[in-house]
Tab-separated table of C-alpha atoms in Angstrom:
chain	number	residue	atom	x	y	z
A	11	MET	CA	108.114	131.969	86.708
A	12	LYS	CA	108.513	129.780	89.777
A	13	ARG	CA	109.261	126.144	90.504
A	14	VAL	CA	106.868	124.075	92.617
A	15	LYS	CA	107.505	120.791	94.383
A	16	ILE	CA	104.561	118.494	95.135
A	17	VAL	CA	104.419	115.449	97.394
A	18	VAL	CA	101.938	112.956	95.963
A	19	ALA	CA	100.143	109.936	97.435
A	20	TYR	CA	98.344	107.479	95.187
A	21	ASP	CA	96.708	104.111	95.034
A	22	GLY	CA	98.484	102.496	92.090
A	23	THR	CA	95.839	99.812	91.509
A	24	ASN	CA	94.257	101.446	88.486
A	25	TYR	CA	97.341	103.028	86.906
A	26	CYS	CA	100.007	101.771	84.503
A	27	GLY	CA	102.548	103.367	86.856
A	28	TRP	CA	103.934	106.851	87.346
A	29	GLN	CA	105.252	107.481	83.878
A	30	VAL	CA	103.223	108.243	80.747
A	31	GLN	CA	102.780	105.049	78.701
A	32	PRO	CA	101.008	104.425	75.407
A	33	ASN	CA	98.969	101.546	76.858
A	34	GLY	CA	97.293	102.864	79.983
A	35	LEU	CA	96.583	105.786	82.262
A	36	SER	CA	99.558	107.015	84.311
A	37	VAL	CA	99.659	109.044	87.501
A	38	GLN	CA	101.874	111.647	85.814
A	39	GLU	CA	99.331	112.102	83.019
A	40	VAL	CA	96.450	112.681	85.451
A	41	LEU	CA	98.502	115.179	87.461
A	42	GLU	CA	99.621	117.061	84.352
A	43	LYS	CA	96.077	117.289	83.015
A	44	HIS	CA	94.641	118.687	86.268
A	45	LEU	CA	97.603	120.998	86.921
A	46	SER	CA	97.274	122.374	83.401
A	47	ASP	CA	93.520	122.920	83.884
A	48	LEU	CA	94.033	124.559	87.274
A	49	LEU	CA	96.907	126.834	86.278
A	50	CYS	CA	95.605	127.595	82.739
A	51	GLU	CA	98.874	126.703	81.049
A	52	GLU	CA	100.541	123.535	79.803
A	53	ILE	CA	102.305	121.924	82.794
A	54	ARG	CA	104.926	119.185	82.462
A	55	ILE	CA	106.133	117.528	85.664
A	56	THR	CA	109.295	115.615	86.533
A	57	GLY	CA	108.880	112.814	89.064
A	58	ALA	CA	111.417	111.558	91.591
A	59	SER	CA	110.456	107.907	91.328
A	60	ARG	CA	108.885	106.199	88.310
A	61	THR	CA	106.880	103.637	90.240
A	62	ASP	CA	105.645	100.611	88.287
A	63	ALA	CA	102.102	99.602	87.442
A	64	GLY	CA	100.176	98.669	90.593
A	65	VAL	CA	102.755	100.109	93.018
A	66	HIS	CA	101.461	102.632	95.571
A	67	ALA	CA	102.989	105.810	96.978
A	68	LEU	CA	102.441	107.831	100.112
A	69	GLY	CA	105.078	110.404	99.255
A	70	ASN	CA	106.381	110.465	95.718
A	71	VAL	CA	107.824	113.842	94.754
A	72	ALA	CA	107.502	115.833	91.524
A	73	ALA	CA	108.333	119.342	90.383
A	74	PHE	CA	107.206	121.714	87.658
A	75	ASN	CA	107.604	125.294	86.492
A	76	THR	CA	104.678	127.662	86.297
A	77	SER	CA	104.054	131.319	85.613
A	78	ALA	CA	100.650	131.179	87.296
A	79	ARG	CA	100.092	133.526	90.228
A	80	MET	CA	98.477	130.996	92.570
A	81	ALA	CA	100.527	130.658	95.782
A	82	ALA	CA	102.481	127.395	95.696
A	83	ASP	CA	101.114	126.151	99.022
A	84	ARG	CA	97.485	126.560	97.814
A	85	ILE	CA	97.988	124.267	94.832
A	86	SER	CA	97.613	121.122	97.001
A	87	PHE	CA	94.132	122.174	98.224
A	88	ALA	CA	92.940	123.287	94.796
A	89	MET	CA	94.227	120.131	93.112
A	90	ASN	CA	92.664	117.785	95.668
A	91	THR	CA	89.179	119.038	94.798
A	92	ARG	CA	89.850	118.112	91.139
A	93	LEU	CA	91.830	114.883	91.310
A	94	PRO	CA	90.253	111.423	91.311
A	95	ALA	CA	90.010	109.865	94.804
A	96	ASP	CA	92.994	107.582	94.218
A	97	ILE	CA	95.484	110.485	93.914
A	98	ARG	CA	95.979	113.134	96.592
A	99	ILE	CA	98.630	115.851	96.885
A	100	GLN	CA	100.008	115.947	100.422
A	101	GLU	CA	102.014	119.138	100.118
A	102	SER	CA	102.946	121.813	97.573
A	103	ALA	CA	105.747	124.343	98.075
A	104	GLU	CA	107.931	126.713	96.103
A	105	VAL	CA	111.513	125.476	95.605
A	106	PRO	CA	114.655	126.926	93.986
A	107	MET	CA	114.557	126.888	90.171
A	108	GLU	CA	117.438	124.395	90.108
A	109	PHE	CA	115.617	121.760	92.219
A	110	HIS	CA	115.495	118.417	90.395
A	111	PRO	CA	113.489	115.710	92.170
A	112	ARG	CA	115.491	112.825	90.683
A	113	PHE	CA	119.070	114.048	90.512
A	114	ALA	CA	119.237	115.463	94.047
A	115	ASN	CA	120.679	113.393	96.886
A	116	THR	CA	117.854	111.505	98.554
A	117	VAL	CA	117.021	108.821	101.058
A	118	LYS	CA	114.069	106.740	99.875
A	119	THR	CA	111.906	104.570	102.090
A	120	TYR	CA	109.783	101.725	100.705
A	121	GLU	CA	107.509	99.254	102.444
A	122	TYR	CA	106.506	95.843	101.167
A	123	ARG	CA	103.582	94.173	102.942
A	124	ILE	CA	103.062	90.400	102.907
A	125	PHE	CA	99.769	89.052	104.233
A	126	ASN	CA	100.665	85.635	105.563
A	127	ARG	CA	97.922	83.243	106.642
A	128	LYS	CA	95.722	80.408	105.378
A	129	PHE	CA	93.072	82.399	103.492
A	130	PRO	CA	93.171	85.911	101.979
A	131	ASP	CA	91.429	88.880	103.583
A	132	PRO	CA	89.695	90.687	100.678
A	133	THR	CA	90.062	94.050	102.457
A	134	LYS	CA	93.877	93.635	102.383
A	135	ARG	CA	94.232	92.381	98.811
A	136	LEU	CA	94.936	95.699	97.086
A	137	TYR	CA	97.740	96.825	99.404
A	138	SER	CA	99.608	93.631	100.290
A	139	PHE	CA	100.789	90.396	98.710
A	140	PHE	CA	98.967	87.303	99.927
A	141	TYR	CA	101.222	84.343	100.693
A	142	HIS	CA	99.709	81.337	102.422
A	143	TYR	CA	102.704	79.158	103.313
A	144	PRO	CA	104.124	79.904	106.788
A	145	LEU	CA	107.058	82.331	106.764
A	146	ASP	CA	109.867	82.413	109.340
A	147	VAL	CA	110.312	86.155	109.897
A	148	GLU	CA	113.309	85.704	112.184
A	149	LYS	CA	115.160	83.919	109.349
A	150	MET	CA	114.076	86.582	106.863
A	151	GLN	CA	115.449	89.257	109.198
A	152	ARG	CA	118.807	87.461	109.414
A	153	ALA	CA	118.915	87.222	105.624
A	154	ALA	CA	117.996	90.903	105.334
A	155	SER	CA	120.945	91.924	107.499
A	156	TYR	CA	123.361	90.761	104.757
A	157	LEU	CA	121.832	93.307	102.376
A	158	VAL	CA	122.370	96.336	104.601
A	159	GLY	CA	125.336	98.498	103.578
A	160	GLU	CA	126.986	99.293	100.278
A	161	HIS	CA	126.786	96.395	97.832
A	162	ASP	CA	126.659	95.668	94.152
A	163	PHE	CA	122.967	94.754	93.794
A	164	LYS	CA	123.299	93.433	90.234
A	165	SER	CA	121.656	90.128	91.268
A	166	PHE	CA	118.733	92.080	92.706
A	167	CYS	CA	117.655	94.125	89.714
A	168	THR	CA	116.082	93.779	86.317
A	169	ALA	CA	118.754	94.905	83.853
A	170	LYS	CA	118.339	98.205	82.045
A	171	PRO	CA	120.870	98.950	79.295
A	172	GLU	CA	121.388	102.550	80.451
A	173	VAL	CA	122.267	101.521	84.036
A	174	THR	CA	125.893	100.480	84.364
A	175	ASN	CA	126.591	101.197	88.039
A	176	THR	CA	124.612	98.752	90.194
A	177	VAL	CA	126.237	99.657	93.511
A	178	ARG	CA	123.757	101.059	96.012
A	179	THR	CA	123.668	101.625	99.763
A	180	VAL	CA	120.887	100.191	101.900
A	181	TYR	CA	120.771	102.065	105.221
A	182	SER	CA	118.278	99.750	106.922
A	183	LEU	CA	116.084	96.764	106.106
A	184	ASP	CA	113.705	95.690	108.849
A	185	LEU	CA	110.911	93.158	109.000
A	186	LYS	CA	108.171	92.913	111.565
A	187	ARG	CA	105.073	90.777	111.916
A	188	GLU	CA	101.856	92.235	113.342
A	189	ASP	CA	99.179	89.519	113.442
A	190	ASP	CA	99.152	88.147	109.883
A	191	MET	CA	100.859	91.108	108.217
A	192	ILE	CA	104.621	91.084	107.650
A	193	THR	CA	105.990	94.518	106.777
A	194	LEU	CA	109.422	94.899	105.203
A	195	ARG	CA	110.755	98.466	105.442
A	196	ILE	CA	113.840	99.449	103.486
A	197	ARG	CA	115.745	102.741	103.346
A	198	GLY	CA	118.471	103.509	100.871
A	199	ASN	CA	120.180	106.140	98.750
A	200	GLY	CA	118.644	104.783	95.577
A	201	PHE	CA	117.085	101.627	94.247
A	202	LEU	CA	117.640	99.774	90.994
A	203	TYR	CA	114.766	98.677	88.765
A	204	ASN	CA	112.598	96.128	90.662
A	205	MET	CA	115.226	95.984	93.442
A	206	VAL	CA	112.796	96.105	96.395
A	207	ARG	CA	110.490	93.550	94.803
A	208	ILE	CA	113.385	91.155	94.014
A	209	ILE	CA	114.778	91.541	97.541
A	210	THR	CA	111.290	90.740	98.856
A	211	GLY	CA	110.887	87.733	96.564
A	212	THR	CA	114.265	86.431	97.738
A	213	LEU	CA	113.458	86.971	101.436
A	214	ILE	CA	110.159	85.114	100.933
A	215	ARG	CA	112.193	82.150	99.649
A	216	VAL	CA	114.274	82.327	102.821
A	217	GLY	CA	111.160	82.604	105.007
A	218	GLY	CA	109.664	79.561	103.314
A	219	GLY	CA	112.821	77.499	103.846
A	220	PHE	CA	113.891	77.302	100.183
A	221	LEU	CA	117.016	79.393	100.847
A	222	GLU	CA	119.122	79.972	103.955
A	223	PRO	CA	120.084	83.419	105.278
A	224	GLU	CA	123.695	82.481	104.545
A	225	ASP	CA	122.865	82.153	100.841
A	226	ILE	CA	122.387	85.915	100.543
A	227	PRO	CA	126.116	86.821	100.407
A	228	LYS	CA	126.561	84.222	97.632
A	229	ILE	CA	123.644	85.702	95.679
A	230	LEU	CA	125.215	89.183	95.987
A	231	GLU	CA	128.566	87.812	94.800
A	232	ALA	CA	127.002	86.024	91.836
A	233	LYS	CA	126.020	89.380	90.248
A	234	ASP	CA	123.421	87.419	88.323
A	235	ARG	CA	119.668	88.097	88.405
A	236	GLY	CA	119.063	84.344	88.065
A	237	ALA	CA	120.618	83.703	91.484
A	238	ALA	CA	117.964	85.706	93.387
A	239	GLY	CA	114.281	84.952	93.975
A	240	GLU	CA	111.189	86.046	92.068
A	241	THR	CA	110.127	89.664	91.595
A	242	ALA	CA	107.362	89.975	94.199
A	243	ARG	CA	104.006	91.272	92.932
A	244	PRO	CA	103.528	95.061	92.704
A	245	GLU	CA	100.474	95.512	94.946
A	246	GLY	CA	102.499	94.851	98.116
A	247	LEU	CA	104.897	97.729	97.429
A	248	THR	CA	104.508	101.317	98.630
A	249	LEU	CA	106.950	104.197	98.198
A	250	VAL	CA	106.648	105.704	101.679
A	251	LYS	CA	108.793	108.810	101.444
A	252	ILE	CA	111.681	110.574	99.777
A	253	GLU	CA	113.942	112.707	101.945
A	254	TYR	CA	116.180	115.316	100.286
A	255	VAL	CA	119.490	115.326	102.132
B	27	MET	CA	71.158	66.296	103.821
B	28	LYS	CA	73.517	68.296	106.010
B	29	ARG	CA	73.780	71.858	107.228
B	30	VAL	CA	76.935	73.863	106.578
B	31	LYS	CA	78.102	77.049	108.273
B	32	ILE	CA	80.476	79.371	106.410
B	33	VAL	CA	82.510	82.308	107.735
B	34	VAL	CA	82.830	84.916	105.005
B	35	ALA	CA	85.152	87.908	104.537
B	36	TYR	CA	84.405	90.527	101.901
B	37	ASP	CA	85.316	93.935	100.640
B	38	GLY	CA	81.924	95.645	100.478
B	39	THR	CA	83.040	98.439	98.125
B	40	ASN	CA	81.422	97.002	95.012
B	41	TYR	CA	78.322	95.423	96.553
B	42	CYS	CA	74.870	96.730	97.418
B	43	GLY	CA	75.291	94.953	100.762
B	44	TRP	CA	74.811	91.411	101.996
B	45	GLN	CA	71.196	90.941	101.079
B	46	VAL	CA	69.772	90.379	97.597
B	47	GLN	CA	68.427	93.675	96.211
B	48	PRO	CA	66.772	94.514	92.914
B	49	ASN	CA	69.204	97.381	92.195
B	50	GLY	CA	72.688	95.932	92.577
B	51	LEU	CA	74.876	92.914	93.139
B	52	SER	CA	74.824	91.513	96.690
B	53	VAL	CA	77.338	89.329	98.496
B	54	GLN	CA	74.602	86.772	99.217
B	55	GLU	CA	73.765	86.510	95.507
B	56	VAL	CA	77.388	85.883	94.513
B	57	LEU	CA	77.797	83.239	97.223
B	58	GLU	CA	74.541	81.482	96.263
B	59	LYS	CA	75.490	81.419	92.592
B	60	HIS	CA	78.927	79.891	93.206
B	61	LEU	CA	77.702	77.472	95.895
B	62	SER	CA	74.969	76.289	93.527
B	63	ASP	CA	77.502	75.799	90.714
B	64	LEU	CA	79.934	73.985	93.004
B	65	LEU	CA	77.412	71.695	94.667
B	66	CYS	CA	75.253	71.162	91.554
B	67	GLU	CA	72.020	72.058	93.282
B	68	GLU	CA	70.109	75.233	94.062
B	69	ILE	CA	71.600	76.647	97.303
B	70	ARG	CA	69.878	79.314	99.417
B	71	ILE	CA	71.857	80.783	102.321
B	72	THR	CA	70.821	82.580	105.501
B	73	GLY	CA	73.201	85.246	106.748
B	74	ALA	CA	73.840	86.320	110.330
B	75	SER	CA	74.280	90.008	109.566
B	76	ARG	CA	72.760	91.891	106.648
B	77	THR	CA	75.564	94.408	106.234
B	78	ASP	CA	74.754	97.559	104.258
B	79	ALA	CA	76.130	98.713	100.917
B	80	GLY	CA	79.832	99.518	101.195
B	81	VAL	CA	80.305	97.892	104.623
B	82	HIS	CA	83.059	95.273	104.900
B	83	ALA	CA	83.258	91.990	106.805
B	84	LEU	CA	86.082	89.821	108.050
B	85	GLY	CA	83.789	87.224	109.605
B	86	ASN	CA	80.140	87.321	108.625
B	87	VAL	CA	78.431	83.956	109.092
B	88	ALA	CA	75.912	82.157	106.887
B	89	ALA	CA	74.395	78.681	106.730
B	90	PHE	CA	72.754	76.485	104.124
B	91	ASN	CA	71.471	72.961	103.605
B	92	THR	CA	72.933	70.687	100.978
B	93	SER	CA	72.611	67.081	99.894
B	94	ALA	CA	75.960	67.241	98.083
B	95	ARG	CA	78.616	64.742	99.184
B	96	MET	CA	81.532	67.180	99.344
B	97	ALA	CA	82.982	67.286	102.887
B	98	ALA	CA	81.880	70.511	104.584
B	99	ASP	CA	85.420	71.615	105.438
B	100	ARG	CA	86.504	71.352	101.771
B	101	ILE	CA	83.848	73.787	100.576
B	102	SER	CA	85.933	76.814	101.660
B	103	PHE	CA	88.903	75.789	99.477
B	104	ALA	CA	86.746	74.890	96.472
B	105	MET	CA	84.727	78.094	96.723
B	106	ASN	CA	87.784	80.350	97.018
B	107	THR	CA	89.029	79.212	93.602
B	108	ARG	CA	85.681	80.306	92.102
B	109	LEU	CA	84.771	83.491	93.984
B	110	PRO	CA	85.766	86.991	92.861
B	111	ALA	CA	88.810	88.371	94.740
B	112	ASP	CA	86.680	90.601	96.960
B	113	ILE	CA	84.929	87.660	98.679
B	114	ARG	CA	86.766	84.845	100.493
B	115	ILE	CA	85.397	82.067	102.684
B	116	GLN	CA	87.510	81.750	105.828
B	117	GLU	CA	86.015	78.526	107.153
B	118	SER	CA	83.313	75.984	106.330
B	119	ALA	CA	82.041	73.368	108.791
B	120	GLU	CA	79.105	71.032	109.313
B	121	VAL	CA	76.679	72.210	112.018
B	122	PRO	CA	73.501	70.778	113.593
B	123	MET	CA	70.421	71.016	111.332
B	124	GLU	CA	68.778	73.436	113.777
B	125	PHE	CA	71.639	76.001	113.610
B	126	HIS	CA	70.317	79.425	112.629
B	127	PRO	CA	73.013	82.091	112.149
B	128	ARG	CA	70.718	84.998	113.062
B	129	PHE	CA	68.477	83.681	115.853
B	130	ALA	CA	71.245	82.102	117.941
B	131	ASN	CA	72.814	84.001	120.857
B	132	THR	CA	75.839	85.853	119.599
B	133	VAL	CA	78.451	88.427	120.481
B	134	LYS	CA	79.232	90.630	117.487
B	135	THR	CA	82.353	92.739	117.093
B	136	TYR	CA	82.514	95.704	114.711
B	137	GLU	CA	85.303	98.143	113.960
B	138	TYR	CA	84.923	101.622	112.580
B	139	ARG	CA	88.101	103.292	111.287
B	140	ILE	CA	88.478	107.059	111.043
B	141	PHE	CA	91.484	108.428	109.160
B	142	ASN	CA	92.159	111.749	110.823
B	143	ARG	CA	94.684	114.145	109.340
B	144	LYS	CA	94.979	117.088	106.962
B	145	PHE	CA	94.896	115.279	103.616
B	146	PRO	CA	93.504	111.855	102.625
B	147	ASP	CA	95.732	108.848	101.988
B	148	PRO	CA	94.316	107.243	98.816
B	149	THR	CA	95.457	103.787	99.963
B	150	LYS	CA	93.237	104.072	103.046
B	151	ARG	CA	90.153	105.518	101.377
B	152	LEU	CA	88.236	102.279	100.786
B	153	TYR	CA	88.497	100.973	104.352
B	154	SER	CA	88.228	104.060	106.547
B	155	PHE	CA	86.354	107.333	106.769
B	156	PHE	CA	88.478	110.407	106.137
B	157	TYR	CA	87.888	113.284	108.558
B	158	HIS	CA	90.258	116.215	108.474
B	159	TYR	CA	89.317	118.284	111.536
B	160	PRO	CA	91.345	117.310	114.637
B	161	LEU	CA	89.587	114.810	116.908
B	162	ASP	CA	90.065	114.522	120.678
B	163	VAL	CA	90.165	110.760	121.184
B	164	GLU	CA	90.319	111.011	124.968
B	165	LYS	CA	86.997	112.893	124.952
B	166	MET	CA	85.522	110.396	122.497
B	167	GLN	CA	86.560	107.570	124.832
B	168	ARG	CA	84.857	109.266	127.780
B	169	ALA	CA	81.692	109.704	125.718
B	170	ALA	CA	81.886	106.068	124.617
B	171	SER	CA	81.944	104.855	128.220
B	172	TYR	CA	78.343	106.093	128.658
B	173	LEU	CA	77.205	103.717	125.934
B	174	VAL	CA	78.630	100.563	127.499
B	175	GLY	CA	76.034	98.375	129.225
B	176	GLU	CA	72.333	97.715	128.657
B	177	HIS	CA	70.552	100.754	127.216
B	178	ASP	CA	67.630	101.674	125.037
B	179	PHE	CA	69.481	102.693	121.868
B	180	LYS	CA	66.401	104.190	120.174
B	181	SER	CA	68.291	107.482	119.574
B	182	PHE	CA	71.106	105.522	117.917
B	183	CYS	CA	69.211	103.657	115.208
B	184	THR	CA	67.360	104.211	111.988
B	185	ALA	CA	63.765	103.147	112.723
B	186	LYS	CA	62.450	99.943	111.171
B	187	PRO	CA	58.717	99.301	111.644
B	188	GLU	CA	59.260	95.633	112.554
B	189	VAL	CA	61.718	96.464	115.368
B	190	THR	CA	59.916	97.392	118.597
B	191	ASN	CA	62.509	96.477	121.218
B	192	THR	CA	65.468	98.852	120.948
B	193	VAL	CA	67.236	97.724	124.139
B	194	ARG	CA	70.666	96.249	123.475
B	195	THR	CA	73.778	95.508	125.523
B	196	VAL	CA	77.165	96.900	124.539
B	197	TYR	CA	79.899	94.863	126.259
B	198	SER	CA	82.760	97.141	125.299
B	199	LEU	CA	83.444	100.208	123.189
B	200	ASP	CA	87.090	101.214	122.869
B	201	LEU	CA	88.889	103.806	120.799
B	202	LYS	CA	92.562	103.973	120.038
B	203	ARG	CA	94.694	106.160	117.820
B	204	GLU	CA	97.667	104.723	115.939
B	205	ASP	CA	99.356	107.491	113.938
B	206	ASP	CA	96.503	109.043	111.928
B	207	MET	CA	94.068	106.139	112.233
B	208	ILE	CA	91.458	106.091	114.990
B	209	THR	CA	89.855	102.677	115.426
B	210	LEU	CA	86.585	102.297	117.315
B	211	ARG	CA	85.923	98.700	118.374
B	212	ILE	CA	82.515	97.723	119.724
B	213	ARG	CA	81.237	94.395	121.047
B	214	GLY	CA	77.602	93.686	121.823
B	215	ASN	CA	74.822	91.131	121.865
B	216	GLY	CA	73.145	92.693	118.857
B	217	PHE	CA	73.041	95.957	116.979
B	218	LEU	CA	70.098	97.953	115.662
B	219	TYR	CA	69.960	99.245	112.088
B	220	ASN	CA	72.838	101.741	111.528
B	221	MET	CA	73.621	101.681	115.263
B	222	VAL	CA	77.407	101.462	114.988
B	223	ARG	CA	77.515	104.153	112.303
B	224	ILE	CA	75.268	106.520	114.322
B	225	ILE	CA	77.336	105.920	117.479
B	226	THR	CA	80.439	106.742	115.422
B	227	GLY	CA	78.874	109.870	113.933
B	228	THR	CA	77.942	111.020	117.418
B	229	LEU	CA	81.418	110.312	118.851
B	230	ILE	CA	82.946	112.280	115.967
B	231	ARG	CA	80.803	115.245	117.044
B	232	VAL	CA	82.209	114.852	120.550
B	233	GLY	CA	85.774	114.531	119.242
B	234	GLY	CA	85.346	117.705	117.202
B	235	GLY	CA	84.018	119.653	120.196
B	236	PHE	CA	80.408	120.014	118.978
B	237	LEU	CA	79.096	117.814	121.809
B	238	GLU	CA	80.419	117.024	125.294
B	239	PRO	CA	80.861	113.491	126.653
B	240	GLU	CA	78.209	114.358	129.248
B	241	ASP	CA	75.670	114.904	126.457
B	242	ILE	CA	75.589	111.185	125.708
B	243	PRO	CA	73.294	110.195	128.641
B	244	LYS	CA	70.843	112.913	127.522
B	245	ILE	CA	70.892	111.606	123.958
B	246	LEU	CA	70.147	108.083	125.232
B	247	GLU	CA	67.270	109.423	127.368
B	248	ALA	CA	65.803	111.410	124.468
B	249	LYS	CA	64.971	108.173	122.596
B	250	ASP	CA	64.955	110.296	119.461
B	251	ARG	CA	67.144	109.720	116.402
B	252	GLY	CA	67.344	113.483	115.893
B	253	ALA	CA	69.243	113.908	119.170
B	254	ALA	CA	72.260	111.866	117.996
B	255	GLY	CA	74.900	112.664	115.357
B	256	GLU	CA	75.076	111.772	111.686
B	257	THR	CA	75.205	108.221	110.352
B	258	ALA	CA	78.919	107.826	109.577
B	259	ARG	CA	79.760	106.682	106.043
B	260	PRO	CA	79.731	102.926	105.313
B	261	GLU	CA	83.320	102.435	104.100
B	262	GLY	CA	84.753	102.879	107.611
B	263	LEU	CA	82.740	99.973	109.028
B	264	THR	CA	83.857	96.340	109.220
B	265	LEU	CA	82.021	93.432	110.818
B	266	VAL	CA	85.005	91.763	112.488
B	267	LYS	CA	83.501	88.604	113.973
B	268	ILE	CA	80.415	86.865	115.293
B	269	GLU	CA	80.828	84.567	118.276
B	270	TYR	CA	78.124	81.995	119.022
B	271	VAL	CA	77.741	81.775	122.799
């Protein structure tokens, strides 16, 4: 018996998210089916991040146990010939039996892309959020700076009954504009449910002039989801990488 | 009666190309249907570039005549509420009755994107060509320099019986690598059938070490399609813009 870690990239457009759901096809389900076929035994995987429907990943992480003899580093190649084109394993490696992708200490990096101009570009629509009102990125960056550090992000998450501690640390939160694409990149030690999308929705309100950068500390203090902006749409969000530290 | 020019962006993934075909849905067909519905008369459009199945466009150009009273510059907004998400009009404007999008003098710009690393990124698969052997971009750039200028590109096109003059002028042909994405950008006064894709296929052979940059002049001289490389896949190609000069 050995334990294998896989790093997985996927286009979330056609999935109900990472986790198995009754009402749609999940990334986990597709991986488990093809791993089970490949390794000729029932495989159950544990994912690091349960991304939502429509959210993309370049480097989500999962792990599973197997008694199959195939070398762990060959599993990526063998799986990529079987998987649908919208899921690709980037790496497979043997890890200690006690490795748990979710309960280990990690630094996660997400990107949210906002396509900001008069008319949409159809070739960008699946991997960014189209927003046609002008956005002031400099103001958004100033607002973002208030979110860096350790804070109670209760205002910036969708409540889940099992989550009682809403303090998280954001290591960096940077925005840049390249032509019409604004990319928000955030690194942290963990993210609450919808946290990146609510931060983005709030920064879009700042960029559009509906909030001031100086409102961000008040929103944090409010500890009330109603104080922050909308949950930005899923297609703009990509889980870039998970570092085990 | 007035003549209207439209600039159209589309994701070519789900179309059989620009031009109406018996065996699939074309971009032209979708535009004509929605223009006819919007303007309450039968609209027939003439496109500048008949892009192939799977090829994308950020700025293809088309023109049509209409007796409808809607202001030409409002047609873009009205159409974009009706069109499927993979087609968006970027601009609509009244033009002289004699304007012909294809027979006017133009400078066309195309981009071909090659995603070059070990494993595919599913979020790039629809808008680039995945190639996993290492490519030497510096060599590809040297090879490309032989194609700039006025040449007989007979070796770099798929023959069409009606095309007898295969001399074209390439104004520039530049390659750059950003992380794992190599972008080839080519500007010229006109392109033969499959010309950009055959140039790309040939430069990939150079980048992979199967041809030398110095082979390019010989391929041009051969005036034989068999001397050049493969026709690169359509999904990497985007018609960026058409300038009327």
